[in-house]
mmCIF file with all atom_site columns, C-alpha atoms in Angstrom:
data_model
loop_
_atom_site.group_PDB
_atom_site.id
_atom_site.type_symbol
_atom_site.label_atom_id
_atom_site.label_alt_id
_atom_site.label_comp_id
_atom_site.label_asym_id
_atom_site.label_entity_id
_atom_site.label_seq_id
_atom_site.pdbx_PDB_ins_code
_atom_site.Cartn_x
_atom_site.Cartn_y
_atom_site.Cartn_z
_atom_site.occupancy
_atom_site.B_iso_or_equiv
_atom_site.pdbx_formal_charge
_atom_site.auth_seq_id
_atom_site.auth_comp_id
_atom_site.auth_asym_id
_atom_site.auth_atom_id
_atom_site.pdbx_PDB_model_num
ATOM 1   C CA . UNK A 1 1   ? 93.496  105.198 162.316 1.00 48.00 ? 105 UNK A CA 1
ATOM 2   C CA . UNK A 1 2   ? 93.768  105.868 158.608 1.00 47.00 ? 106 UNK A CA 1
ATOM 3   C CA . UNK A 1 3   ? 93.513  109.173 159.233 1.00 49.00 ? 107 UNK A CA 1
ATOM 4   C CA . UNK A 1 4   ? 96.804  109.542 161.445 1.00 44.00 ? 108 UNK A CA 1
ATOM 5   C CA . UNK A 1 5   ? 98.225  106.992 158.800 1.00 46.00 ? 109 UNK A CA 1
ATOM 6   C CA . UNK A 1 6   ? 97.655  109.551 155.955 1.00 46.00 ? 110 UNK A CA 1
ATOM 7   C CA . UNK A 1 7   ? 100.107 112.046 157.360 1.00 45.00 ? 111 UNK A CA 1
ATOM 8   C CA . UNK A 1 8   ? 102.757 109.632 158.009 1.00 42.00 ? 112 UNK A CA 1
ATOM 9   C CA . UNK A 1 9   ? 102.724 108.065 154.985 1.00 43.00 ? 113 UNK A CA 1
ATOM 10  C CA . UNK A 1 10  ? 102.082 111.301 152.773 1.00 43.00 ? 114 UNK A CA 1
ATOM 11  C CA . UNK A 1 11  ? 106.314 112.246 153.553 1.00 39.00 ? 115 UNK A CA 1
ATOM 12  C CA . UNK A 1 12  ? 107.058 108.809 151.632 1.00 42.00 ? 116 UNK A CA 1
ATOM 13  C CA . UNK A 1 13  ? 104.909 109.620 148.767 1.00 39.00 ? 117 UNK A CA 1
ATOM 14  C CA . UNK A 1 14  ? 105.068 112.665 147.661 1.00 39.00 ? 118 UNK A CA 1
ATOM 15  C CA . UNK A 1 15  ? 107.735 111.639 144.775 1.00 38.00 ? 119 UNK A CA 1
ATOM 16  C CA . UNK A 1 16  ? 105.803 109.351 143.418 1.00 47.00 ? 120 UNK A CA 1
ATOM 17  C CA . UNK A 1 17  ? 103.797 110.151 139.997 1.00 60.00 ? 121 UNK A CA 1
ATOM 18  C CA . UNK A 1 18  ? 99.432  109.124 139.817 1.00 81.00 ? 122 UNK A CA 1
ATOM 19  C CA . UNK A 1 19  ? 99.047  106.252 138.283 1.00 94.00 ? 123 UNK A CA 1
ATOM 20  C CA . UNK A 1 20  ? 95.816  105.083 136.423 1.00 95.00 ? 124 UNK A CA 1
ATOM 21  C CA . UNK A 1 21  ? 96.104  101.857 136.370 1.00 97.00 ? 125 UNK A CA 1
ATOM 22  C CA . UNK A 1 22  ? 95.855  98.535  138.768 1.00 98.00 ? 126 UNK A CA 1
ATOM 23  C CA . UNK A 1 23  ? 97.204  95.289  138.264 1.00 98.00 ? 127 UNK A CA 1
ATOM 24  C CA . UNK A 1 24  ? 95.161  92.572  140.545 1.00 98.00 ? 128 UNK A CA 1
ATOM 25  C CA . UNK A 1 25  ? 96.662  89.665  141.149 1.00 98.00 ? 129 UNK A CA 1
ATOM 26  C CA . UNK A 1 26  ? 94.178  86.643  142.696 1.00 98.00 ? 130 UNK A CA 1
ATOM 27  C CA . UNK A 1 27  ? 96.251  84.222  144.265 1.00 98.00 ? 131 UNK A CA 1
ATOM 28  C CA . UNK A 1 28  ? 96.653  81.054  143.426 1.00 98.00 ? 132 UNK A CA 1
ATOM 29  C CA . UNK A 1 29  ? 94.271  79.535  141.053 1.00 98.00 ? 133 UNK A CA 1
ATOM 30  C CA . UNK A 1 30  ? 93.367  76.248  139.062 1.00 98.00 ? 134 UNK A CA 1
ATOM 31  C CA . UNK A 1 31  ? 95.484  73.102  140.518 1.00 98.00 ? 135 UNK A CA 1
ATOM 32  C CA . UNK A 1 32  ? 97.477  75.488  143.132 1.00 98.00 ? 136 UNK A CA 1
ATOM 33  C CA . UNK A 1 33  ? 94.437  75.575  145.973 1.00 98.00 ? 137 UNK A CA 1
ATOM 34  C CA . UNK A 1 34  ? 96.551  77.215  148.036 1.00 97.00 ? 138 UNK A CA 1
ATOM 35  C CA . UNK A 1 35  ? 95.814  77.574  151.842 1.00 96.00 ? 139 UNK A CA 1
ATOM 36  C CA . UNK A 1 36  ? 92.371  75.344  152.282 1.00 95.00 ? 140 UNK A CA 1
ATOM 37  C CA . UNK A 1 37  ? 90.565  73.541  154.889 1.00 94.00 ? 141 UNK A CA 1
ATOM 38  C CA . UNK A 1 38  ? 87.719  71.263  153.870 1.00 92.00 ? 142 UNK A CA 1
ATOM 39  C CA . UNK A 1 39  ? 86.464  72.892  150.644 1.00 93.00 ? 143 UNK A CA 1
ATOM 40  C CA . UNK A 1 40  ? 87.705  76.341  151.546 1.00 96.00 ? 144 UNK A CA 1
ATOM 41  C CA . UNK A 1 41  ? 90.067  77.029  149.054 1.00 98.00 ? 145 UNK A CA 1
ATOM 42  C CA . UNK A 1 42  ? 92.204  80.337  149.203 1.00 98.00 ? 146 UNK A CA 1
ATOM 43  C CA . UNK A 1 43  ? 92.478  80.402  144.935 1.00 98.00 ? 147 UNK A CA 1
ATOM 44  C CA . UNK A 1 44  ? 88.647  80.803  145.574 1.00 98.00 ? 148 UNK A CA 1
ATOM 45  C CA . UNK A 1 45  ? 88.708  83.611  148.368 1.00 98.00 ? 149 UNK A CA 1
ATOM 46  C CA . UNK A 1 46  ? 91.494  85.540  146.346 1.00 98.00 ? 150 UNK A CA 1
ATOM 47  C CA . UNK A 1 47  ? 89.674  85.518  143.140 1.00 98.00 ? 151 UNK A CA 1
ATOM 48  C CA . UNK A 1 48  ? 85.863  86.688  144.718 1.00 98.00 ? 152 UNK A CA 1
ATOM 49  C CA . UNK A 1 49  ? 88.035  89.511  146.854 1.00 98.00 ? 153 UNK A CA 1
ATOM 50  C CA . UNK A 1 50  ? 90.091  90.595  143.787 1.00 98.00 ? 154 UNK A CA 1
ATOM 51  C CA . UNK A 1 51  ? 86.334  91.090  141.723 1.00 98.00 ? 155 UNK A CA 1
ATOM 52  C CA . UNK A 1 52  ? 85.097  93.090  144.111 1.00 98.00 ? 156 UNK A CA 1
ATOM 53  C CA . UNK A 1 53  ? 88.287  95.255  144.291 1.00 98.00 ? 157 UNK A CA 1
ATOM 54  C CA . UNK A 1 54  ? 87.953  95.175  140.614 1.00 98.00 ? 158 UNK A CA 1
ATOM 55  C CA . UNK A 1 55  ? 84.367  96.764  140.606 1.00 98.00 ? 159 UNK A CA 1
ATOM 56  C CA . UNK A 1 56  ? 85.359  99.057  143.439 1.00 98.00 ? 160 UNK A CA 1
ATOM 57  C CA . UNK A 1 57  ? 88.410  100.382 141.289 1.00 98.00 ? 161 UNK A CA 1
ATOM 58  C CA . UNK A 1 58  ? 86.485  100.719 138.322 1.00 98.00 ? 162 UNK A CA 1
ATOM 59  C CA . UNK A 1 59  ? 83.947  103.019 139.761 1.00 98.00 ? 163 UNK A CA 1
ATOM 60  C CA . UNK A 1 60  ? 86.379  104.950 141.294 1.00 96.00 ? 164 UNK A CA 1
ATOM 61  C CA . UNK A 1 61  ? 87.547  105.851 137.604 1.00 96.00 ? 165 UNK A CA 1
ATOM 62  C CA . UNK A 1 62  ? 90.734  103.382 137.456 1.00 97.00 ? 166 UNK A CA 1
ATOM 63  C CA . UNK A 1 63  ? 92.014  100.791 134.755 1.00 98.00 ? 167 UNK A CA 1
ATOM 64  C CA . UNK A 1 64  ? 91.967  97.640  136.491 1.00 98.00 ? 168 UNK A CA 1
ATOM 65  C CA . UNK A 1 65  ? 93.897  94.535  134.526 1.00 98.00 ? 169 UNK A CA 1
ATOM 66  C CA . UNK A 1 66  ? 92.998  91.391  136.514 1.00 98.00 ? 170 UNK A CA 1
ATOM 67  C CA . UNK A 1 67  ? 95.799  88.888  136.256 1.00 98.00 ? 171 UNK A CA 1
ATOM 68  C CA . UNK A 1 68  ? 92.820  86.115  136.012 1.00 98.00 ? 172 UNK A CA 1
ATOM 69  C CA . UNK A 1 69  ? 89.473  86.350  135.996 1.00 97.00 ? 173 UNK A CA 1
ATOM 70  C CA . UNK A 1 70  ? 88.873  82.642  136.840 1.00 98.00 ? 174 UNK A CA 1
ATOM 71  C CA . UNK A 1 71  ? 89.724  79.332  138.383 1.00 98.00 ? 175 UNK A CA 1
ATOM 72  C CA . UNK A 1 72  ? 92.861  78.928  136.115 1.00 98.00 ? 176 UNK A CA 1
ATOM 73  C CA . UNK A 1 73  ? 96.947  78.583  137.448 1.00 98.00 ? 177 UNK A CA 1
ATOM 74  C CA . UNK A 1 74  ? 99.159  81.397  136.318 1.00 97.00 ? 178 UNK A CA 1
ATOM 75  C CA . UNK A 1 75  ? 102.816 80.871  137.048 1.00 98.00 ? 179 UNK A CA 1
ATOM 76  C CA . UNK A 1 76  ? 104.571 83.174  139.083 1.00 98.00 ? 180 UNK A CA 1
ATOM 77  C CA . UNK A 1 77  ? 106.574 84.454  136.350 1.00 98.00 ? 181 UNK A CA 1
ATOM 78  C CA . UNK A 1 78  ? 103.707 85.300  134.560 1.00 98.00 ? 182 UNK A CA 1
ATOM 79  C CA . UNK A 1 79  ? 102.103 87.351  137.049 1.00 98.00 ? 183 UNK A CA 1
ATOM 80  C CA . UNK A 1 80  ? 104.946 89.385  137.277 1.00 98.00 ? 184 UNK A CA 1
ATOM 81  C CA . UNK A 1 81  ? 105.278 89.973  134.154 1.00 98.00 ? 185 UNK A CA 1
ATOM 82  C CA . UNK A 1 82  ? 101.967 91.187  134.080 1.00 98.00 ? 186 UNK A CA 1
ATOM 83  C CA . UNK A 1 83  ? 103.120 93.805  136.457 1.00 97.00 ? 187 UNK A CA 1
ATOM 84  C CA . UNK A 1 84  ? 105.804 94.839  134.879 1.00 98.00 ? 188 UNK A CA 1
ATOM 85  C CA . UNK A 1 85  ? 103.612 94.951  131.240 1.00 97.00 ? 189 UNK A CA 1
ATOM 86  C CA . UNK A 1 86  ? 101.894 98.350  132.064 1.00 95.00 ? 190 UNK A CA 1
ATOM 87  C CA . UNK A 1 87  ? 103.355 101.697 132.426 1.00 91.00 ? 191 UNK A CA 1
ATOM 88  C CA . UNK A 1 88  ? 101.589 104.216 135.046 1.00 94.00 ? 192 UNK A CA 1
ATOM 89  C CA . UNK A 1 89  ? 100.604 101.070 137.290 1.00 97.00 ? 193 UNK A CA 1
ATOM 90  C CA . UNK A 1 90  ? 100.750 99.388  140.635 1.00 98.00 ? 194 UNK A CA 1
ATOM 91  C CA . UNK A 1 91  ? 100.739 96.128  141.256 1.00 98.00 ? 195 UNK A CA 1
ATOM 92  C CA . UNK A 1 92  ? 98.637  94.188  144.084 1.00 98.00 ? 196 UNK A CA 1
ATOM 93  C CA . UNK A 1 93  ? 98.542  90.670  144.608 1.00 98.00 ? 197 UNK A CA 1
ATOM 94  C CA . UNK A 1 94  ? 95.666  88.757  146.859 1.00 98.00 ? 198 UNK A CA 1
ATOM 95  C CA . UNK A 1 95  ? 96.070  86.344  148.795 1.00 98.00 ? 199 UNK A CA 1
ATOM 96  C CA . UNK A 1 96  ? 94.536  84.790  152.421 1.00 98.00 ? 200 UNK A CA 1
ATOM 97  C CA . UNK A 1 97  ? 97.241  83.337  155.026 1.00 97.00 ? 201 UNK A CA 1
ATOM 98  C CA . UNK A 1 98  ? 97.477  80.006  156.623 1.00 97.00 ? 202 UNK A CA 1
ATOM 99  C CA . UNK A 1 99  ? 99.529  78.568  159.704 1.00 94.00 ? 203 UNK A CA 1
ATOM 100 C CA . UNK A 1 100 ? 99.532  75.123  161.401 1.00 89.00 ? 204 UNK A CA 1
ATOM 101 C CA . UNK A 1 101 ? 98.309  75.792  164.226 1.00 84.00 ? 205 UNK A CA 1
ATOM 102 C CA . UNK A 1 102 ? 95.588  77.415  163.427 1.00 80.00 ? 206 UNK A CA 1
ATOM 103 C CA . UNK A 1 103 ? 96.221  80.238  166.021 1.00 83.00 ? 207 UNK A CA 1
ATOM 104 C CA . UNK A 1 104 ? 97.667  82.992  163.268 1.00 94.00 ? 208 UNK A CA 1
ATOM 105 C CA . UNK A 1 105 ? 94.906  85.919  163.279 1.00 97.00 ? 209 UNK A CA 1
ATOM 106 C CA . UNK A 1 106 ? 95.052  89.010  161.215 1.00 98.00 ? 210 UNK A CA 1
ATOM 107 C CA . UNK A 1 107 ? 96.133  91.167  158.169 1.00 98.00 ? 211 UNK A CA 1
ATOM 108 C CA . UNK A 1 108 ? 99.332  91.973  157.128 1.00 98.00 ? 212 UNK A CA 1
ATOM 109 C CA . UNK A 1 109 ? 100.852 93.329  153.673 1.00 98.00 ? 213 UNK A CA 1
ATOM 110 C CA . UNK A 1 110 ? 104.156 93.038  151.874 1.00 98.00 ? 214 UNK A CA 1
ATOM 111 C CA . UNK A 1 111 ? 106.481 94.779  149.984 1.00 98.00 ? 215 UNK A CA 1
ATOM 112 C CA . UNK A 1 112 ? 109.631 94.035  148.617 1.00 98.00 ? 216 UNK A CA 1
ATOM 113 C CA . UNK A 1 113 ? 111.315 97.317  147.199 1.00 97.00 ? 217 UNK A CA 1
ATOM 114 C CA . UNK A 1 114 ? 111.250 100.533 148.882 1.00 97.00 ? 218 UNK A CA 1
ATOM 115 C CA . UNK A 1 115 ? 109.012 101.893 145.867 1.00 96.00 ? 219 UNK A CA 1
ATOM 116 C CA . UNK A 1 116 ? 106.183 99.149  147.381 1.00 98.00 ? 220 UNK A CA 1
ATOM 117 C CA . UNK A 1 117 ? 106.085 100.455 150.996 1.00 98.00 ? 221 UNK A CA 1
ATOM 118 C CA . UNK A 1 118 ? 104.313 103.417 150.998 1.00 97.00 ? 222 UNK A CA 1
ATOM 119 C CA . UNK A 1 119 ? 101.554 101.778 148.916 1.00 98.00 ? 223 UNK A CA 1
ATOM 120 C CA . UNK A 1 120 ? 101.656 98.462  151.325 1.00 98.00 ? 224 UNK A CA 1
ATOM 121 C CA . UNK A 1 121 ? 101.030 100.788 154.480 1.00 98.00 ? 225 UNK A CA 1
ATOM 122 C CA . UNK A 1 122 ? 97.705  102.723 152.860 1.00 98.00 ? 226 UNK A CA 1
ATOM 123 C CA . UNK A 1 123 ? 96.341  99.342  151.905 1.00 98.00 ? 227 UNK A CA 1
ATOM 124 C CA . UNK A 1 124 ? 97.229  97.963  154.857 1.00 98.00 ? 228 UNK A CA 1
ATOM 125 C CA . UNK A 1 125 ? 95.428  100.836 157.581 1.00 98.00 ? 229 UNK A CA 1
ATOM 126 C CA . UNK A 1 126 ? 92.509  101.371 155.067 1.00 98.00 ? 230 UNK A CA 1
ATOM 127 C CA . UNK A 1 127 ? 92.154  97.107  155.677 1.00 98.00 ? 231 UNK A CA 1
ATOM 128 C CA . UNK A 1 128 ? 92.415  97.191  159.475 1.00 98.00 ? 232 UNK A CA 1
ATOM 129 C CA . UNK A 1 129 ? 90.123  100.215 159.612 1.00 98.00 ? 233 UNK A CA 1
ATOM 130 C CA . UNK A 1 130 ? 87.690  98.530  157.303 1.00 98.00 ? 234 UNK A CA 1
ATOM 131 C CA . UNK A 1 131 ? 87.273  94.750  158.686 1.00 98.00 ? 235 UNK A CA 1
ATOM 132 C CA . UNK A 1 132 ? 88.742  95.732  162.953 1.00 97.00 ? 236 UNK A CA 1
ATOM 133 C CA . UNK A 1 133 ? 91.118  92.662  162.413 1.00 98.00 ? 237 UNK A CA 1
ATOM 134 C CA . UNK A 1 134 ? 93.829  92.403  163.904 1.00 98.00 ? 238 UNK A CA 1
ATOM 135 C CA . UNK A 1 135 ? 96.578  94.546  162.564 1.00 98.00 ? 239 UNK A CA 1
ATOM 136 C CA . UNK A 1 136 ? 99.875  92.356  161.445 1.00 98.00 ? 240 UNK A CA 1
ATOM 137 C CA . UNK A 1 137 ? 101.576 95.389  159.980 1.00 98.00 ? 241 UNK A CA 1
ATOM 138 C CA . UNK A 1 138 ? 104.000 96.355  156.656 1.00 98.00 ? 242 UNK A CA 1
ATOM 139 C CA . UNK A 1 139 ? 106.230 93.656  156.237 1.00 98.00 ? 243 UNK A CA 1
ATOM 140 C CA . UNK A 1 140 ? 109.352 93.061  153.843 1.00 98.00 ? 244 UNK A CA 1
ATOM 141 C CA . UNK A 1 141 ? 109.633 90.138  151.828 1.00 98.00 ? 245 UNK A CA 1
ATOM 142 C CA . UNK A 1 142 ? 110.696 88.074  149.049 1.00 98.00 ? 246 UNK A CA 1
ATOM 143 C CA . UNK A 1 143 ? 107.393 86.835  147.510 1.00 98.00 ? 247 UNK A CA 1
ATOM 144 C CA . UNK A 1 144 ? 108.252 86.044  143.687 1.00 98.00 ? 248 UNK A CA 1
ATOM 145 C CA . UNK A 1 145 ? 105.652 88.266  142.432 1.00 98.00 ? 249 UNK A CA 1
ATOM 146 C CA . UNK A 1 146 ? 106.886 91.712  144.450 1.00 98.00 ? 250 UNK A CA 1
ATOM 147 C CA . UNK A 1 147 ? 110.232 91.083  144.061 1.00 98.00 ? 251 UNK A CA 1
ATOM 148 C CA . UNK A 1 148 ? 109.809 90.151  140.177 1.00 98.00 ? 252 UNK A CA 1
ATOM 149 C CA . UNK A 1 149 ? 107.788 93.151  139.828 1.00 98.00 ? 253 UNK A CA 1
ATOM 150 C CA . UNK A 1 150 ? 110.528 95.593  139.488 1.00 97.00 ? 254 UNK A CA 1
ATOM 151 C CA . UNK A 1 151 ? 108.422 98.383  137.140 1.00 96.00 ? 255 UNK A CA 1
ATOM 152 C CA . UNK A 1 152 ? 105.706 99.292  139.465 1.00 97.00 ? 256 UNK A CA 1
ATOM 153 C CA . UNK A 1 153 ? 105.030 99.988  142.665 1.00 98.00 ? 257 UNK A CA 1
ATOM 154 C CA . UNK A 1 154 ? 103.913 96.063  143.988 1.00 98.00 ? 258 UNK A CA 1
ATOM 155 C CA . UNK A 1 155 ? 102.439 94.662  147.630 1.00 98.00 ? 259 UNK A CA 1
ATOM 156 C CA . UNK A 1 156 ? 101.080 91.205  148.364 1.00 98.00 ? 260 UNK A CA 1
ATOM 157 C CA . UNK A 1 157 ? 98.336  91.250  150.928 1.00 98.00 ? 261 UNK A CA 1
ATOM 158 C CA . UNK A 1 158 ? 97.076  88.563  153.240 1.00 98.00 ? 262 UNK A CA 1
ATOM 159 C CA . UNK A 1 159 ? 93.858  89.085  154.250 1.00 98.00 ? 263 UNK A CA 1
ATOM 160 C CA . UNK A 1 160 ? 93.338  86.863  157.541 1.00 98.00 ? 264 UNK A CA 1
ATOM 161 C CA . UNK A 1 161 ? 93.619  82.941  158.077 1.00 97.00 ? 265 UNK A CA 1
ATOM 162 C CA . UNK A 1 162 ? 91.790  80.076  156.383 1.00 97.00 ? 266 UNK A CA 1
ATOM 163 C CA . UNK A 1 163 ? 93.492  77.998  159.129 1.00 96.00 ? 267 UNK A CA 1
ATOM 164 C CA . UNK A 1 164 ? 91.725  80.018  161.659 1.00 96.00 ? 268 UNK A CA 1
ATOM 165 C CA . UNK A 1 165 ? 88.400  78.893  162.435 1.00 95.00 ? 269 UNK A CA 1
ATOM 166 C CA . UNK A 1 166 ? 87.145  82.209  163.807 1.00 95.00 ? 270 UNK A CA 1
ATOM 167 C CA . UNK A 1 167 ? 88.401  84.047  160.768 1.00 96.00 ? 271 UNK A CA 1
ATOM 168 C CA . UNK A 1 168 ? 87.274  81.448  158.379 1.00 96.00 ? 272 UNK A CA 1
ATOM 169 C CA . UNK A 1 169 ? 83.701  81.358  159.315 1.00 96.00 ? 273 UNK A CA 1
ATOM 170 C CA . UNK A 1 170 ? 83.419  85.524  158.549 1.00 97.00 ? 274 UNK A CA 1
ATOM 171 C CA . UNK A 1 171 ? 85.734  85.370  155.004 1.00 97.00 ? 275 UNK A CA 1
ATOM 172 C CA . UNK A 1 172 ? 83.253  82.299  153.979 1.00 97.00 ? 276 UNK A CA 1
ATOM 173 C CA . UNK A 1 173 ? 80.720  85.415  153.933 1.00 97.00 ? 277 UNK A CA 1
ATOM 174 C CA . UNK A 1 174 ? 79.897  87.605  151.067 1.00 97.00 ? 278 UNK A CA 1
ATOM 175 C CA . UNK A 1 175 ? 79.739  90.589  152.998 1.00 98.00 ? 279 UNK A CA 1
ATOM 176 C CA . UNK A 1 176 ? 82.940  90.204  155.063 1.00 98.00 ? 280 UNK A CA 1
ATOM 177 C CA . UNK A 1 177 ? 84.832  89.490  151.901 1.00 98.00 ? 281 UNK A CA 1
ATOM 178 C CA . UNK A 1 178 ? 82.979  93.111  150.742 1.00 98.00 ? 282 UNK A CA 1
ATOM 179 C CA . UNK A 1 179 ? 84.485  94.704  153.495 1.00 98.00 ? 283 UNK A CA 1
ATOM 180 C CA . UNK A 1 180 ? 87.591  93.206  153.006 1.00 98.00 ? 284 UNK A CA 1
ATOM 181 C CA . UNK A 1 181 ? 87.603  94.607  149.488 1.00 98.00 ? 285 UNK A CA 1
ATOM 182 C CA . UNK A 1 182 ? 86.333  98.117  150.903 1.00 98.00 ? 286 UNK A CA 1
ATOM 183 C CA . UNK A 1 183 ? 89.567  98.050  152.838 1.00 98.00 ? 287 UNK A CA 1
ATOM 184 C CA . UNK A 1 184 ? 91.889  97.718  149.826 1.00 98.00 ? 288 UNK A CA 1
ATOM 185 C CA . UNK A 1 185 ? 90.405  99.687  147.336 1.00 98.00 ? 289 UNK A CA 1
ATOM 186 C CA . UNK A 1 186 ? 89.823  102.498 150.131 1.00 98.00 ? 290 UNK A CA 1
ATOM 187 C CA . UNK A 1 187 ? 93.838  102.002 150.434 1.00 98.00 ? 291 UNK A CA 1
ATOM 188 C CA . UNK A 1 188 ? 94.453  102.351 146.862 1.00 98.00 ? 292 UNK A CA 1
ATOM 189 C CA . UNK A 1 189 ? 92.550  105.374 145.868 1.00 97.00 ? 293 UNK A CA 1
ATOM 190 C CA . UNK A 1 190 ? 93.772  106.899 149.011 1.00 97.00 ? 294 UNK A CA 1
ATOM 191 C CA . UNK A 1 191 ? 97.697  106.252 148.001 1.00 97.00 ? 295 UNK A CA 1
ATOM 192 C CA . UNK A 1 192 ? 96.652  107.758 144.521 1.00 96.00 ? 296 UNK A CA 1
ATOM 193 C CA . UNK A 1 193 ? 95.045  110.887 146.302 1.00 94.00 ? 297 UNK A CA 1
ATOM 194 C CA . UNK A 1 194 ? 98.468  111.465 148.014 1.00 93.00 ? 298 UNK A CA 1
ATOM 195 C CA . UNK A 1 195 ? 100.388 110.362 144.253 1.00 85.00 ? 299 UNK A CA 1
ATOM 196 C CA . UNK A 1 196 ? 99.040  113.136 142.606 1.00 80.00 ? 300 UNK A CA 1
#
């Protein structure tokens, strides 16, 4: 799948410059649980993904700024601004979905400005490819953070459903949140490869 993806995404990226650095944005954070069930928080899922993306970045020879690095609440002006702060960047935010329900499955991942799609749709076959979950697509949106972020390329990614039982029981997992990591970063370096 991410194969056939590379060559339709490559036309929309082609006029875009490398960049060498990644701004990681863990959802949520500190009073803000976001979505949760029981004890599973989402601030706590976001943050553990985002550190692995973080260590798979940094071996793959990027800058990665994390916009925290633990259980504290950043307002959603100042994660933007932290996108905005760096030149040469992209900016990815982290985040796992929730619905009443509970029947919502899958990964999907925003953009809000034109400049965000083509990275949104790597990330977002590199994480279906990665994890077989089912695929939500590129979506359009007006998420503070990706609309705020008006310097750098910027997605938000959810990456499956706390409210889903089914989907809970693998993210609670070390090694499904690995994969889930594998997925992004894989999308990332992959957008870069076709940046340069």
């Amino acid at each position: 799948m991410a194969c056939l993806a590379l060559g339709v995404f490559a036309a929309f990226t082609r006029s875009a410059s490398a960049f060498d650095t990644v701004v990681l944005d863990p959802g949520h954070g500190g009073h803000d649980r976001g979505a949760s069930i029981g004890y599973v928080f989402e601030k706590h899922l976001a943050l553990d993904t985002a550190r692995r993306v973080e260590q798979l970045l940094k071996k793959a020879g990027l800058k990665v700024i994390m916009t925290r690095s633990r259980d504290v609440f950043i307002p959603l002006p100042g994660r933007a601004a932290a996108g905005n702060r760096y030149g040469n960047a992209i900016f990815v935010s982290l985040h796992y979905n929730y619905n009443r329900g509970g029947s919502g499955n899958g990964v999907e991942t925003y953009y809000n400005k034109s400049s965000g799609y083509s990275l949104a749709a790597y990330i977002q076959a590199y994480l279906v490819q990665r994890t077989r979950m089912t695929n939500r697509g590129v979506k359009t949106a007006n998420f503070h953070v990706i609309r705020n972020t008006t310097r750098n390329p910027a997605v938000l990614v959810e990456c499956g459903f706390v409210s889903n039982s089914t989907e809970r029981s693998r993210m609670m997992t070390g090694e499904f949140r690995e994969k889930i990591a594998e997925g992004v970063a894989q999308g990332i370096v992959a957008y870069r490869k076709a940046n340069r």
